[in-house]
N, CA, C and O atoms as a Tinker XYZ file with bonds, in Angstrom:
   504  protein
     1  N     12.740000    3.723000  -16.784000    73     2
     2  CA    13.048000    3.365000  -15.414000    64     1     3
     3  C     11.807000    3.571000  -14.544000    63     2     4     5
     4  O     11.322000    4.693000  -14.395000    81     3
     5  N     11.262000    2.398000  -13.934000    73     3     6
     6  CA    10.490000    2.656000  -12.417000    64     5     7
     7  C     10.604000    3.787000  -11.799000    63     6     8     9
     8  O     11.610000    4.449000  -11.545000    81     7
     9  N      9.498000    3.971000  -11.569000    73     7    10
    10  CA     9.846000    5.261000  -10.224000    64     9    11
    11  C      8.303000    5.293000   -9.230000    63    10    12    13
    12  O      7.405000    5.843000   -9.867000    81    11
    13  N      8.033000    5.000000   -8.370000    73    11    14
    14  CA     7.683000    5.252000   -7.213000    64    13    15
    15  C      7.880000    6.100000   -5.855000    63    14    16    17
    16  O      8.778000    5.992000   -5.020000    81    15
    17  N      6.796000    6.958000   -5.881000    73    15    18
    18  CA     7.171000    8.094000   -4.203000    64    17    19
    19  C      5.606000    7.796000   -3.685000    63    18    20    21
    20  O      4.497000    8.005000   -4.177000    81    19
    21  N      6.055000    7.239000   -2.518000    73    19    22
    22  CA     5.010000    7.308000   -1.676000    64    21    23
    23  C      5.004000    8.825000   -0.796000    63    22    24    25
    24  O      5.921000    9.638000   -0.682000    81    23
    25  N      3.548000    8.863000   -0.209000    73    23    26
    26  CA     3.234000   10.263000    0.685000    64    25    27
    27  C      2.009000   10.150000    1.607000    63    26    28    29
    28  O      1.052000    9.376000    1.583000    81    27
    29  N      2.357000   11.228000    2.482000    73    27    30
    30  CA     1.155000   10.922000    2.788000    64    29    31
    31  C      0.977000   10.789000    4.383000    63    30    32    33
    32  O     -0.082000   11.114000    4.921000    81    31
    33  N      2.420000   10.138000    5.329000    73    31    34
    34  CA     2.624000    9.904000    6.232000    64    33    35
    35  C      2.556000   11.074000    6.754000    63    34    36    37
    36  O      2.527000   12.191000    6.237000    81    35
    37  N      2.520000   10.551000    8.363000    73    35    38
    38  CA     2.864000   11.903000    9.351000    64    37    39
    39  C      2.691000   11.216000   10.788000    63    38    40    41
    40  O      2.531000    9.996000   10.793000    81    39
    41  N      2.710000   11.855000   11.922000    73    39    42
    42  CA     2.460000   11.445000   13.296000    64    41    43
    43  C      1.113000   11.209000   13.504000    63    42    44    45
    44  O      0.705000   11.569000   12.400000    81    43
    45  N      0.417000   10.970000   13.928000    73    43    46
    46  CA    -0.689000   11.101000   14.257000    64    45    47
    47  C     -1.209000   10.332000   15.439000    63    46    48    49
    48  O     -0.603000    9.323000   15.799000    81    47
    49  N     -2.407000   10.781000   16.134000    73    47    50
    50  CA    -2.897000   10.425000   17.393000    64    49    51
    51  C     -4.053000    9.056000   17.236000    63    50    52    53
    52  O     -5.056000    9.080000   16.524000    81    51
    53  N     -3.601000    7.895000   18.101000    73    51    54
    54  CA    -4.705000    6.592000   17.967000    64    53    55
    55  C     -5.941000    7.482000   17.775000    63    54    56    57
    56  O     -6.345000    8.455000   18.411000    81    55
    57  N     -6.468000    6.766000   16.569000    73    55    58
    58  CA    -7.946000    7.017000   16.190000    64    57    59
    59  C     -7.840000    7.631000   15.072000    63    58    60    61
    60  O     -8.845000    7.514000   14.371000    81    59
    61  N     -7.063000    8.202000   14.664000    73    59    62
    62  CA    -6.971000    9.394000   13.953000    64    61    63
    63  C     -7.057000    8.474000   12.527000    63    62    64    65
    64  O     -7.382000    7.286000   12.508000    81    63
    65  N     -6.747000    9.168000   11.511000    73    63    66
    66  CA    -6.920000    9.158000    9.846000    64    65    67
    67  C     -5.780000    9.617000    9.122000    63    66    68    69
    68  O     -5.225000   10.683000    9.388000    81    67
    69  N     -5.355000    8.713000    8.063000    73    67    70
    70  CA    -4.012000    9.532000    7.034000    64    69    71
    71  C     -4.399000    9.062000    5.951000    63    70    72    73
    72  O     -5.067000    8.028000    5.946000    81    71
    73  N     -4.066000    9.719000    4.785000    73    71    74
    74  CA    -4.515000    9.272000    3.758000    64    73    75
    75  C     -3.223000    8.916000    2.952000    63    74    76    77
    76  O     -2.638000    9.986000    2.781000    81    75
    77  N     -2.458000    7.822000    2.335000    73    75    78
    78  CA    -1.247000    7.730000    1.725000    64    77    79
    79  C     -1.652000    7.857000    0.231000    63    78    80    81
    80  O     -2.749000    7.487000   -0.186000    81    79
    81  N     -0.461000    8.537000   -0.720000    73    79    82
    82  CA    -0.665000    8.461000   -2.116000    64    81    83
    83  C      0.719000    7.675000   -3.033000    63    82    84    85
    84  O      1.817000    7.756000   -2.482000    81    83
    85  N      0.684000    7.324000   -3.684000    73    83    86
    86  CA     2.086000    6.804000   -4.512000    64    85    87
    87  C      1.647000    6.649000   -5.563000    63    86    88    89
    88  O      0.783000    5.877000   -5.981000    81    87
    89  N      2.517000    7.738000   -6.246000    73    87    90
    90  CA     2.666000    7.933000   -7.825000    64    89    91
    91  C      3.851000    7.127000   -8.481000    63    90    92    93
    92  O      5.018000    7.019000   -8.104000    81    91
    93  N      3.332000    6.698000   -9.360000    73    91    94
    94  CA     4.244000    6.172000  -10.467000    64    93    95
    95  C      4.673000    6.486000  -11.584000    63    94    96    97
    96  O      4.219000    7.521000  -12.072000    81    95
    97  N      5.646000    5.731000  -12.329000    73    95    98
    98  CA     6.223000    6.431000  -13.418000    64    97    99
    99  C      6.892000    5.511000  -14.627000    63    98   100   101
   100  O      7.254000    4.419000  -14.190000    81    99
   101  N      7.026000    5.610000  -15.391000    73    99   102
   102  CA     8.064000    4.271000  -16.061000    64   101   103
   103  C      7.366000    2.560000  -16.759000    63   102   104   105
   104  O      7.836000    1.638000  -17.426000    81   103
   105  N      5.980000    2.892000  -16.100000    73   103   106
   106  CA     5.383000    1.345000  -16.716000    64   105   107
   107  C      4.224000    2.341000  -16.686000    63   106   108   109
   108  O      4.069000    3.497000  -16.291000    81   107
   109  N      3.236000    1.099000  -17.460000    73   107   110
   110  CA     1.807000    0.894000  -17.615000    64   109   111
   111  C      0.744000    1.084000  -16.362000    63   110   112   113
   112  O     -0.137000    0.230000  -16.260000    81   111
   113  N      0.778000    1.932000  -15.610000    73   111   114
   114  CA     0.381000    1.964000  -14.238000    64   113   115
   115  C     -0.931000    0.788000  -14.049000    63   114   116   117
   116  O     -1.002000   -0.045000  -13.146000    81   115
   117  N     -1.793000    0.966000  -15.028000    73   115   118
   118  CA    -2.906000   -0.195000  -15.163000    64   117   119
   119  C     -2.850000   -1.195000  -15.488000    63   118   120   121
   120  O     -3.845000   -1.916000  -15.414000    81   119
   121  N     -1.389000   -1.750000  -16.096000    73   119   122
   122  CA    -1.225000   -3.408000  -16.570000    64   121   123
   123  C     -0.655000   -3.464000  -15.240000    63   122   124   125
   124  O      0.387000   -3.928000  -15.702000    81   123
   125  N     -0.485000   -3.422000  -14.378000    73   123   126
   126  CA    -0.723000   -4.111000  -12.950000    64   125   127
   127  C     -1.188000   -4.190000  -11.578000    63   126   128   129
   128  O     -1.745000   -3.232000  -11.043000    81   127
   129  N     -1.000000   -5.189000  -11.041000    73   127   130
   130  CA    -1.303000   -5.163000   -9.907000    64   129   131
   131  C     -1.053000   -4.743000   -8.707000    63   130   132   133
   132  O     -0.467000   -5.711000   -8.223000    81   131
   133  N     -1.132000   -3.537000   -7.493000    73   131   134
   134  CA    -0.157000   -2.725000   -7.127000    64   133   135
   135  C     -0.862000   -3.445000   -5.127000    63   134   136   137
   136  O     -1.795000   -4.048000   -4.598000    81   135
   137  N      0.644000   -2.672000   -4.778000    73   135   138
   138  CA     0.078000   -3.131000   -3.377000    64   137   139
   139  C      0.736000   -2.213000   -2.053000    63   138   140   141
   140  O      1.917000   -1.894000   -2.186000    81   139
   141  N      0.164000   -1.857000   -1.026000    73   139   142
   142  CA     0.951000   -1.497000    0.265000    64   141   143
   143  C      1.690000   -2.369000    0.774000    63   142   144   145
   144  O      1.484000   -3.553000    1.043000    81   143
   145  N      2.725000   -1.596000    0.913000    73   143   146
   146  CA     3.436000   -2.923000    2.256000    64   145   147
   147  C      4.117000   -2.068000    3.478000    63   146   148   149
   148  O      4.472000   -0.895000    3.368000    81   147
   149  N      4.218000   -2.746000    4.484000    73   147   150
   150  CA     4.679000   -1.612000    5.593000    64   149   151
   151  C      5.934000   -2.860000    6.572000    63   150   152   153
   152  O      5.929000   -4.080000    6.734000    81   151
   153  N      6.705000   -1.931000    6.944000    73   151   154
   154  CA     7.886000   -2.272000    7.653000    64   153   155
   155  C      7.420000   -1.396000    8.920000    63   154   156   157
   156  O      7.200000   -0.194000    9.075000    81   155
   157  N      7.360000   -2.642000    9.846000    73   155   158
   158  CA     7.596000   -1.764000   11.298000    64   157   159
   159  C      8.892000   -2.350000   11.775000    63   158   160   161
   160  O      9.419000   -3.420000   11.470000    81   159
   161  N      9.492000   -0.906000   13.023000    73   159   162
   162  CA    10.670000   -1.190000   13.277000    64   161   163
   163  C     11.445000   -2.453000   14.034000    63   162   164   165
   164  O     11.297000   -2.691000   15.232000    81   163
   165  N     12.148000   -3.089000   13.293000    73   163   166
   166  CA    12.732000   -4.410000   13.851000    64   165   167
   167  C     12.105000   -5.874000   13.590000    63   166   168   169
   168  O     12.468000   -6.948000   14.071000    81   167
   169  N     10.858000   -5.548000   12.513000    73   167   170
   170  CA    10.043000   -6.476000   11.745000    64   169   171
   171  C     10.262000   -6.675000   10.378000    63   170   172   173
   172  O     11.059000   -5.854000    9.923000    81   171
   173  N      9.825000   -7.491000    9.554000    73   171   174
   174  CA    10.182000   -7.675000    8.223000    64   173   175
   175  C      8.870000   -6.793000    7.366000    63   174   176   177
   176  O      7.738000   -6.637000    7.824000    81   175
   177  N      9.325000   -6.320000    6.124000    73   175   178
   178  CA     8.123000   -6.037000    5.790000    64   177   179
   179  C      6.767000   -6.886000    5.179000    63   178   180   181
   180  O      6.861000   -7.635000    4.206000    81   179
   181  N      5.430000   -6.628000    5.955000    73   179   182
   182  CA     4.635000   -7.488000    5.342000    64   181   183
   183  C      3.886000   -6.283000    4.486000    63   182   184   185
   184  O      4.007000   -5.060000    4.422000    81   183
   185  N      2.914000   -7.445000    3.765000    73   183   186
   186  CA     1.659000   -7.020000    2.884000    64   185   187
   187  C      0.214000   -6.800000    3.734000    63   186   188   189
   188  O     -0.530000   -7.586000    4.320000    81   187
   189  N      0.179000   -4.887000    3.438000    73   187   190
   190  CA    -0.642000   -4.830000    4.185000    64   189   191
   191  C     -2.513000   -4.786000    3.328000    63   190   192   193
   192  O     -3.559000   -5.301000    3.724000    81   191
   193  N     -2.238000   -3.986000    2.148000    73   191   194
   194  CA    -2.953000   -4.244000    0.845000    64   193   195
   195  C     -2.573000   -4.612000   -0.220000    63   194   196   197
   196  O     -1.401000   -4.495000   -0.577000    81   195
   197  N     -3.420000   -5.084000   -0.869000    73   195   198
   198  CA    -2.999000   -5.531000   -2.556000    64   197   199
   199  C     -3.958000   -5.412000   -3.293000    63   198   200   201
   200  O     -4.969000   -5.942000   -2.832000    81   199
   201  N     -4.139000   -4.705000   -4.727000    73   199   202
   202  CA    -5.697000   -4.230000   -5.762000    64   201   203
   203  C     -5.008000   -4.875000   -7.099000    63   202   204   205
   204  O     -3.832000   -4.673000   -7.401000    81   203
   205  N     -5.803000   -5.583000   -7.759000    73   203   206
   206  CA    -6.248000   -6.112000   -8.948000    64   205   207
   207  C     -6.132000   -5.220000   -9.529000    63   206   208   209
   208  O     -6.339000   -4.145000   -8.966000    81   207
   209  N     -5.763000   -5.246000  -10.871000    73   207   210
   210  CA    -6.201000   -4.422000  -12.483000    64   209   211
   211  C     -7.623000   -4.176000  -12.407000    63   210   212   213
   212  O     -8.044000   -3.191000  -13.015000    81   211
   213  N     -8.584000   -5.033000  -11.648000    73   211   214
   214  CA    -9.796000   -4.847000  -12.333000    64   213   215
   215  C    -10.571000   -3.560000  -11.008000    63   214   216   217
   216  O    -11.539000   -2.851000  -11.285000    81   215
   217  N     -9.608000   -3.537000   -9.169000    73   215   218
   218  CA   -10.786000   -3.442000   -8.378000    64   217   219
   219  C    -11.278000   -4.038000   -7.561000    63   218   220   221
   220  O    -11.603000   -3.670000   -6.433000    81   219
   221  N    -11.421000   -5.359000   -8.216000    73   219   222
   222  CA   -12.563000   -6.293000   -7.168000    64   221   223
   223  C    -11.587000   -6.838000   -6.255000    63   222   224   225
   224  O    -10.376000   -6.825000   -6.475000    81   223
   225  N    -12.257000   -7.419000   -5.005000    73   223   226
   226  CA   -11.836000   -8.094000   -4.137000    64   225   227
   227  C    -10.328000   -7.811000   -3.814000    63   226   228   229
   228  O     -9.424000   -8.637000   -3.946000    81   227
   229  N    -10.188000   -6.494000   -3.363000    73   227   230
   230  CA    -9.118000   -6.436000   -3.235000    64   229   231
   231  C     -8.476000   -6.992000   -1.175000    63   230   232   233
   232  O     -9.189000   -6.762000   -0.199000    81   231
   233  N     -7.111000   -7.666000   -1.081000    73   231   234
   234  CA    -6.942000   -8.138000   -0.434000    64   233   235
   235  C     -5.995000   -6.801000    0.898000    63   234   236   237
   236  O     -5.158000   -5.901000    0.815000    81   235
   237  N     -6.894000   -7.525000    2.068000    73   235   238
   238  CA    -6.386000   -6.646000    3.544000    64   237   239
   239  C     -5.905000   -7.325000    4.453000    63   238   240   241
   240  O     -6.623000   -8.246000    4.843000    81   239
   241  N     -4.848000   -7.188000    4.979000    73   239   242
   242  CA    -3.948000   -7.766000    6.166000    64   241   243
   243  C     -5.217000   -8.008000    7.270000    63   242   244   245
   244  O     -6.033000   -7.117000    7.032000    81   243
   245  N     -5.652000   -8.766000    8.259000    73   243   246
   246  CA    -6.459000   -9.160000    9.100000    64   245   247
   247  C     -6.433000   -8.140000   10.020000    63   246   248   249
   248  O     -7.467000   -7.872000   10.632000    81   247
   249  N     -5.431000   -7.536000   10.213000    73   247   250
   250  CA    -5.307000   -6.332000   11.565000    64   249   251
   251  C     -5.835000   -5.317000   10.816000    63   250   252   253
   252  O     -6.114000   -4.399000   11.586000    81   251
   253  N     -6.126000   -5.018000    9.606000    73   251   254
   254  CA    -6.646000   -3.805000    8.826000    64   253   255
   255  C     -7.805000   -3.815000    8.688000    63   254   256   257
   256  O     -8.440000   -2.776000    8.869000    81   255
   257  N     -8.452000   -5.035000    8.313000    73   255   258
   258  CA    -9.566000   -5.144000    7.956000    64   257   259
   259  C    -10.777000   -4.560000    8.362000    63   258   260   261
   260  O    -11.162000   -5.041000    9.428000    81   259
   261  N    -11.795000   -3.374000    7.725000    73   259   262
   262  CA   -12.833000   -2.895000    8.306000    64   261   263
   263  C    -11.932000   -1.424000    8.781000    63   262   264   265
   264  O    -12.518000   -0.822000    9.680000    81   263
   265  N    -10.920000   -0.915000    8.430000    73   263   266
   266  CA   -10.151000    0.270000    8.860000    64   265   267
   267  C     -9.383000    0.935000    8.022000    63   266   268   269
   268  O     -9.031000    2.106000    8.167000    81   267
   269  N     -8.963000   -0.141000    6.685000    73   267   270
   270  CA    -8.074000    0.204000    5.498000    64   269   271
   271  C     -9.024000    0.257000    4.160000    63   270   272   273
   272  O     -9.937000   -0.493000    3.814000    81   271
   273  N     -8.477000    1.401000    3.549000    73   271   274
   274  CA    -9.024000    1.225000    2.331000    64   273   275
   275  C     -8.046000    1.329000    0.829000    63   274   276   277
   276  O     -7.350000    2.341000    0.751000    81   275
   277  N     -7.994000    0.639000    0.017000    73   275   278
   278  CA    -6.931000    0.452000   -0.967000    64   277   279
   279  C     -7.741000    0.922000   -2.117000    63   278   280   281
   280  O     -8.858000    0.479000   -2.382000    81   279
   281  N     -6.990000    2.036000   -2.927000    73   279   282
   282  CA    -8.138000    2.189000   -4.451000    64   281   283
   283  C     -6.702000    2.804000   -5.359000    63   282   284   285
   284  O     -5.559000    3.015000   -4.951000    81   283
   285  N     -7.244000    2.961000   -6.594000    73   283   286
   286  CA    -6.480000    3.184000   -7.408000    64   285   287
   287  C     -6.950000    4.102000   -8.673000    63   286   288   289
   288  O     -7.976000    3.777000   -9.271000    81   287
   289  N     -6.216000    5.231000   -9.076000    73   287   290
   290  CA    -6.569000    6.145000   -9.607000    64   289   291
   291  C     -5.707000    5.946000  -11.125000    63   290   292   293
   292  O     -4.562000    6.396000  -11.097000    81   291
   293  N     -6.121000    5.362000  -12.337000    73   291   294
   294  CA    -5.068000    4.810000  -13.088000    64   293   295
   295  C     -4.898000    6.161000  -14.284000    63   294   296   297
   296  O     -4.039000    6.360000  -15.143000    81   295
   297  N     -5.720000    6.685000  -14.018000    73   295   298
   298  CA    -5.768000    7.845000  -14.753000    64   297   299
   299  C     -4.468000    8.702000  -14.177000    63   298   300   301
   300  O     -3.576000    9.156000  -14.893000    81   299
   301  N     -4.528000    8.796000  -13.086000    73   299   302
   302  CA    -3.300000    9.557000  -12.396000    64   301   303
   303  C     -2.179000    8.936000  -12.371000    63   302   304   305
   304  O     -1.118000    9.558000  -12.338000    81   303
   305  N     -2.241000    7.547000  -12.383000    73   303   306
   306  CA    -0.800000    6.609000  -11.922000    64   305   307
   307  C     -0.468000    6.510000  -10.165000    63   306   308   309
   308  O      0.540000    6.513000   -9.458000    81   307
   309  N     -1.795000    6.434000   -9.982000    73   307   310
   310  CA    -1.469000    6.946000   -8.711000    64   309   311
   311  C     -2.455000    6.109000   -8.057000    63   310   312   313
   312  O     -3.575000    5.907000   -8.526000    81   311
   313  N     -1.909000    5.493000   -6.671000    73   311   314
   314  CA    -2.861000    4.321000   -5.515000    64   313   315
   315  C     -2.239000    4.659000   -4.221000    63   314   316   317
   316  O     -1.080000    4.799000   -3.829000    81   315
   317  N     -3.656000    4.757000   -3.586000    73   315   318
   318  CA    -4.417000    5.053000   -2.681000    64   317   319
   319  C     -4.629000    4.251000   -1.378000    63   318   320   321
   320  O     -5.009000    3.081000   -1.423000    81   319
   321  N     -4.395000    4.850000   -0.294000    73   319   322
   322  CA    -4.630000    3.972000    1.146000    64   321   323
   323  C     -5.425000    4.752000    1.883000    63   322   324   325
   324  O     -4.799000    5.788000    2.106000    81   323
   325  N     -6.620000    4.792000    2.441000    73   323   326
   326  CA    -7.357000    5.449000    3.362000    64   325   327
   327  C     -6.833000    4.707000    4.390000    63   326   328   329
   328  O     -6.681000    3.501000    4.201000    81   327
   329  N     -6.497000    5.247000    5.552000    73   327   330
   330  CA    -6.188000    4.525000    7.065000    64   329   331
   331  C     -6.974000    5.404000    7.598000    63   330   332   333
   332  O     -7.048000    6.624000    7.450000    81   331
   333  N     -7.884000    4.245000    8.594000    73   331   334
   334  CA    -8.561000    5.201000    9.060000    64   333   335
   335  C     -8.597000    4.649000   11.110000    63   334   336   337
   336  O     -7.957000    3.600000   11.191000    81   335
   337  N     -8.951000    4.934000   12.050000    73   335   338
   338  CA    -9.195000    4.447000   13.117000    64   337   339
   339  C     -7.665000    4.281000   13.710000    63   338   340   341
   340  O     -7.704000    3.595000   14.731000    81   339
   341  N     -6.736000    4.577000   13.477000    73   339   342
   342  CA    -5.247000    4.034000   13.095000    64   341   343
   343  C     -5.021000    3.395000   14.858000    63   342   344   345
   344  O     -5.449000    3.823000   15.929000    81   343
   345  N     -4.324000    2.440000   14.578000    73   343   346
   346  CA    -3.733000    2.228000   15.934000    64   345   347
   347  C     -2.024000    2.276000   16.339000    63   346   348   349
   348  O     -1.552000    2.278000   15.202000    81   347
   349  N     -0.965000    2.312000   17.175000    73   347   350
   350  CA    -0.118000    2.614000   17.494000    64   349   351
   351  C      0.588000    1.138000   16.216000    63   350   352   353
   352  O      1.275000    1.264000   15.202000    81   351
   353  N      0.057000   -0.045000   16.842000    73   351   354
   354  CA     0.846000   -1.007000   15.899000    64   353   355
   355  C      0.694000   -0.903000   14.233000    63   354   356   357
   356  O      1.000000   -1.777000   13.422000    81   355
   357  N      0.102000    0.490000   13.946000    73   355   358
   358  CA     0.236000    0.669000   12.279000    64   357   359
   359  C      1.492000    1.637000   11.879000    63   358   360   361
   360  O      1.804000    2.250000   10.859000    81   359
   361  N      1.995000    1.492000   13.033000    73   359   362
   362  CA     3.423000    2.604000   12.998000    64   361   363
   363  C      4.626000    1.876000   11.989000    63   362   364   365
   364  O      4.891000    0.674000   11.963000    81   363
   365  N      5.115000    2.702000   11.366000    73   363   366
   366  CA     6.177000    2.199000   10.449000    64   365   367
   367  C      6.428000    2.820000    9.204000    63   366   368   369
   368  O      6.165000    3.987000    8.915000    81   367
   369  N      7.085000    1.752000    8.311000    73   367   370
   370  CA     7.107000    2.695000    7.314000    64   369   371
   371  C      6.483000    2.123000    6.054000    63   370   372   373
   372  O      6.826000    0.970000    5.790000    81   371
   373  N      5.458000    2.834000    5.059000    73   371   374
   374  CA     5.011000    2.232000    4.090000    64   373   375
   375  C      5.035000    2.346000    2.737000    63   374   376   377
   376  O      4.880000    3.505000    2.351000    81   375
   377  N      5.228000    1.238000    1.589000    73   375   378
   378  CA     5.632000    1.032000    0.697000    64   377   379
   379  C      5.018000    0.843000   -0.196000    63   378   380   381
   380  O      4.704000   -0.347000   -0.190000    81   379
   381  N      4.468000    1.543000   -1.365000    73   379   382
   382  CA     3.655000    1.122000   -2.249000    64   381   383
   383  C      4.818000    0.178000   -3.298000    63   382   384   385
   384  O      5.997000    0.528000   -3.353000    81   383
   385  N      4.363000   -0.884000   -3.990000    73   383   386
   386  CA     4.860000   -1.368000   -4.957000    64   385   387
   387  C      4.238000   -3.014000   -6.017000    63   386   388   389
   388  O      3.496000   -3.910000   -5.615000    81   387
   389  N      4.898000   -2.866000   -7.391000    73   387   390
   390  CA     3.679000   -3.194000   -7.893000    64   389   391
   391  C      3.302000   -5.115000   -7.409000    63   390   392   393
   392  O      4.096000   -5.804000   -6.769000    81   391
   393  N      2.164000   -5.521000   -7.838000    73   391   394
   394  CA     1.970000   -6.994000   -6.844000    64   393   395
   395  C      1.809000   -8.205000   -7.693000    63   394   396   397
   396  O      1.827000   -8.131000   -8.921000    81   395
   397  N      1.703000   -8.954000   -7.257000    73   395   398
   398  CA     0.960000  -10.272000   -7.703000    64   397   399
   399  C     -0.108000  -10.012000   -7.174000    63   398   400   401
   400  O     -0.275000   -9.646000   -6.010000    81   399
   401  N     -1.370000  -10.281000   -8.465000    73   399   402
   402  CA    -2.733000   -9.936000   -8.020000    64   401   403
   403  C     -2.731000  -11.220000   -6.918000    63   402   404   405
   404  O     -2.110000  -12.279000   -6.826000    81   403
   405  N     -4.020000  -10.366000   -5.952000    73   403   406
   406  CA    -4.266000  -11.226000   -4.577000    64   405   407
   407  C     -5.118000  -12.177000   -5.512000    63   406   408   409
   408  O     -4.612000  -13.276000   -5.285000    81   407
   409  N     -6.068000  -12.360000   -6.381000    73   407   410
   410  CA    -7.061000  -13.178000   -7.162000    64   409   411
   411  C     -6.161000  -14.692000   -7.081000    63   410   412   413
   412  O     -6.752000  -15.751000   -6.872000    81   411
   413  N     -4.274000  -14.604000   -7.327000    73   411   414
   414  CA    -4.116000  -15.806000   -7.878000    64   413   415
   415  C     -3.567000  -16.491000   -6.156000    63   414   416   417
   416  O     -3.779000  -17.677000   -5.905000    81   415
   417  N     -2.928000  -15.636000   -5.196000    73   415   418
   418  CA    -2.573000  -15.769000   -4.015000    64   417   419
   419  C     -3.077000  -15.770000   -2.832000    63   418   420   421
   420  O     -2.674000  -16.478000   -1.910000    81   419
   421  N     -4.498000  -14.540000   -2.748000    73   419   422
   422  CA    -5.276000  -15.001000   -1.549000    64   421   423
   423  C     -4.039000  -14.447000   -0.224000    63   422   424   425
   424  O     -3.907000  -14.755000    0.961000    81   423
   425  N     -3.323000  -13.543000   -1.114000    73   423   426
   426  CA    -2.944000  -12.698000   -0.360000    64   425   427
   427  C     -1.767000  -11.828000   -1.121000    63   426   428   429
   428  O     -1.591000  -12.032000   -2.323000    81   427
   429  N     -0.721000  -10.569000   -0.213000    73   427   430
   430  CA    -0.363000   -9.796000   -0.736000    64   429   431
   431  C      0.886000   -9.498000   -0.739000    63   430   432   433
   432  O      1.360000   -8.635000   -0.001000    81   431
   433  N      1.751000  -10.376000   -1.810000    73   431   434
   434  CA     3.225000  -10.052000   -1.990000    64   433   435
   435  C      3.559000   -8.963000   -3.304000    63   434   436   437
   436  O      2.930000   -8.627000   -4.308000    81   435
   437  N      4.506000   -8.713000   -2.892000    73   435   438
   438  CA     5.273000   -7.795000   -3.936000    64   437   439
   439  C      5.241000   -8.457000   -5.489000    63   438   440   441
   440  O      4.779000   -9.592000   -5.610000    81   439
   441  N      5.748000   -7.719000   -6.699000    73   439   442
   442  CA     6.357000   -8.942000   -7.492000    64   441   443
   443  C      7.542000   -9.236000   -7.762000    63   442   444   445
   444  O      8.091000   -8.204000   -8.149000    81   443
   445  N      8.579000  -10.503000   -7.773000    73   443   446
   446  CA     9.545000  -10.193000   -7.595000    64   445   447
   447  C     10.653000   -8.932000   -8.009000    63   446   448   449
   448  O     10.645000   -8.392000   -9.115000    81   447
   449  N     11.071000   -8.776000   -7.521000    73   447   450
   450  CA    12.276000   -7.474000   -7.867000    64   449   451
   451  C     11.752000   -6.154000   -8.135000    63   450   452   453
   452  O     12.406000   -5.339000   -8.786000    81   451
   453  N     10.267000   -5.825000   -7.530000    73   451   454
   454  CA     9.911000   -4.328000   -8.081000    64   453   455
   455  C     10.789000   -3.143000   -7.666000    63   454   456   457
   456  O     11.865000   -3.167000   -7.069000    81   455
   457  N     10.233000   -2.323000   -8.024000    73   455   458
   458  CA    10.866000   -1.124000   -7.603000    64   457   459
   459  C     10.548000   -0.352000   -6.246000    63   458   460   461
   460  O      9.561000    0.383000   -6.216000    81   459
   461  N     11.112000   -0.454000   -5.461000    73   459   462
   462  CA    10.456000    0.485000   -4.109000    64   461   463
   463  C     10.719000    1.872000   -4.124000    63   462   464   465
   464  O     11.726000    2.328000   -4.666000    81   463
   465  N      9.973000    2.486000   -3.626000    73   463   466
   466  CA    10.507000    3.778000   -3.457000    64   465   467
   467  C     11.306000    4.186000   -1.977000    63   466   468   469
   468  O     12.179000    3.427000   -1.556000    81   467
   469  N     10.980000    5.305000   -1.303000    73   467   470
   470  CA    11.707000    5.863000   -0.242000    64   469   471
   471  C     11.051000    5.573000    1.092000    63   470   472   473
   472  O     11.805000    5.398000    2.049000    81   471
   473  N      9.545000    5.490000    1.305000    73   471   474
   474  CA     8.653000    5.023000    1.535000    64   473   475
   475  C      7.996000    6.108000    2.217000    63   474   476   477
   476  O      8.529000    7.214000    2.136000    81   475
   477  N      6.625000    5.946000    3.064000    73   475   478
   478  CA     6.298000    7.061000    3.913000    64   477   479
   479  C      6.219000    6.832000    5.486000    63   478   480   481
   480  O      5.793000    5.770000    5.939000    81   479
   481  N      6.576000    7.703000    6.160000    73   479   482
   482  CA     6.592000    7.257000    7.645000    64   481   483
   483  C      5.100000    7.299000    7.910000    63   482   484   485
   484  O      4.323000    8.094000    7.381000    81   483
   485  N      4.666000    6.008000    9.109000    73   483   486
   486  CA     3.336000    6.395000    9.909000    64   485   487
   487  C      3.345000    6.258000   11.050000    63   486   488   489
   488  O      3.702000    5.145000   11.435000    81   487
   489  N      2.938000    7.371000   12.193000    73   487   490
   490  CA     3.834000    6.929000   13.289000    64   489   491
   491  C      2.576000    7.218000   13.858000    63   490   492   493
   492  O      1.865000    7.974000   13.197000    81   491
   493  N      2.084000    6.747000   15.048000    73   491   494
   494  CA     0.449000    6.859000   15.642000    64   493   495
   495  C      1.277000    6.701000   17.122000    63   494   496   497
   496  O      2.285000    6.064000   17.425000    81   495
   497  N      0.463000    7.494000   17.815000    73   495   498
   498  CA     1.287000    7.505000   19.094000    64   497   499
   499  C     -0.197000    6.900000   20.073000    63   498   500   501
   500  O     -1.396000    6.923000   19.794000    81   499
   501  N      0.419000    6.478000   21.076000    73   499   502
   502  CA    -1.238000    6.144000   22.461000    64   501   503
   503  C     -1.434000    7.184000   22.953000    63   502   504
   504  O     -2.326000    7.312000   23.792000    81   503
């Protein structure tokens, strides 16, 4: 069985820095492609990162870009979000789960039917 827990969230003040983690469990953590996604309140959830098996070129939501960082620790089972500069509209809640590499999409969906976890809150205040 899947298993995913994201972490990592907390309140924090515009400008500020969080670092999210989500461990996995149940698959091949390196036969895929894994991704952030975040739900803000009364919005649908989009794709905010998405990382390749390999690393390269990994894909960032346009409002992130130059502020987010996506990496992946496959040794651990475990991927990585640096937020950094944060602004109030990065508030919500976020979801690691595994992706369709961005390489074939040029951007960052889920894959169908993964497993989500519980997610982590990020709440950035002005």
């Amino acid at each position: 069985q899947v298993q995913v827990q994201e972490s990592g969230g907390d309140l924090v003040q515009a400008g500020g820095s969080l670092r999210l983690s989500c461990i996995a469990s149940g698959l091949t953590f390196d036969d895929y492609a894994w991704g952030w996604f975040r739900q803000a309140p009364g919005a649908e959830r989009e794709g905010v990162s998405c990382i390749s098996w390999t690393d390269d070129s990994p894909y960032y939501l346009d409002s992130v870009k130059g502020r987010f960082t996506i990496s992946r620790d496959n040794a651990k089972n475990t991927l990585y979000l640096q937020m950094n500069s944060l602004k109030p509209e990065d508030t919500g809640m976020y979801y690691c789960a595994t992706a369709i590499s961005p390489h074939y999409t040029g951007d960052c969906r889920p894959l169908p039917s993964p497993s989500w976890g519980q997610g982590t809150r990020v709440t950035v205040s002005s």
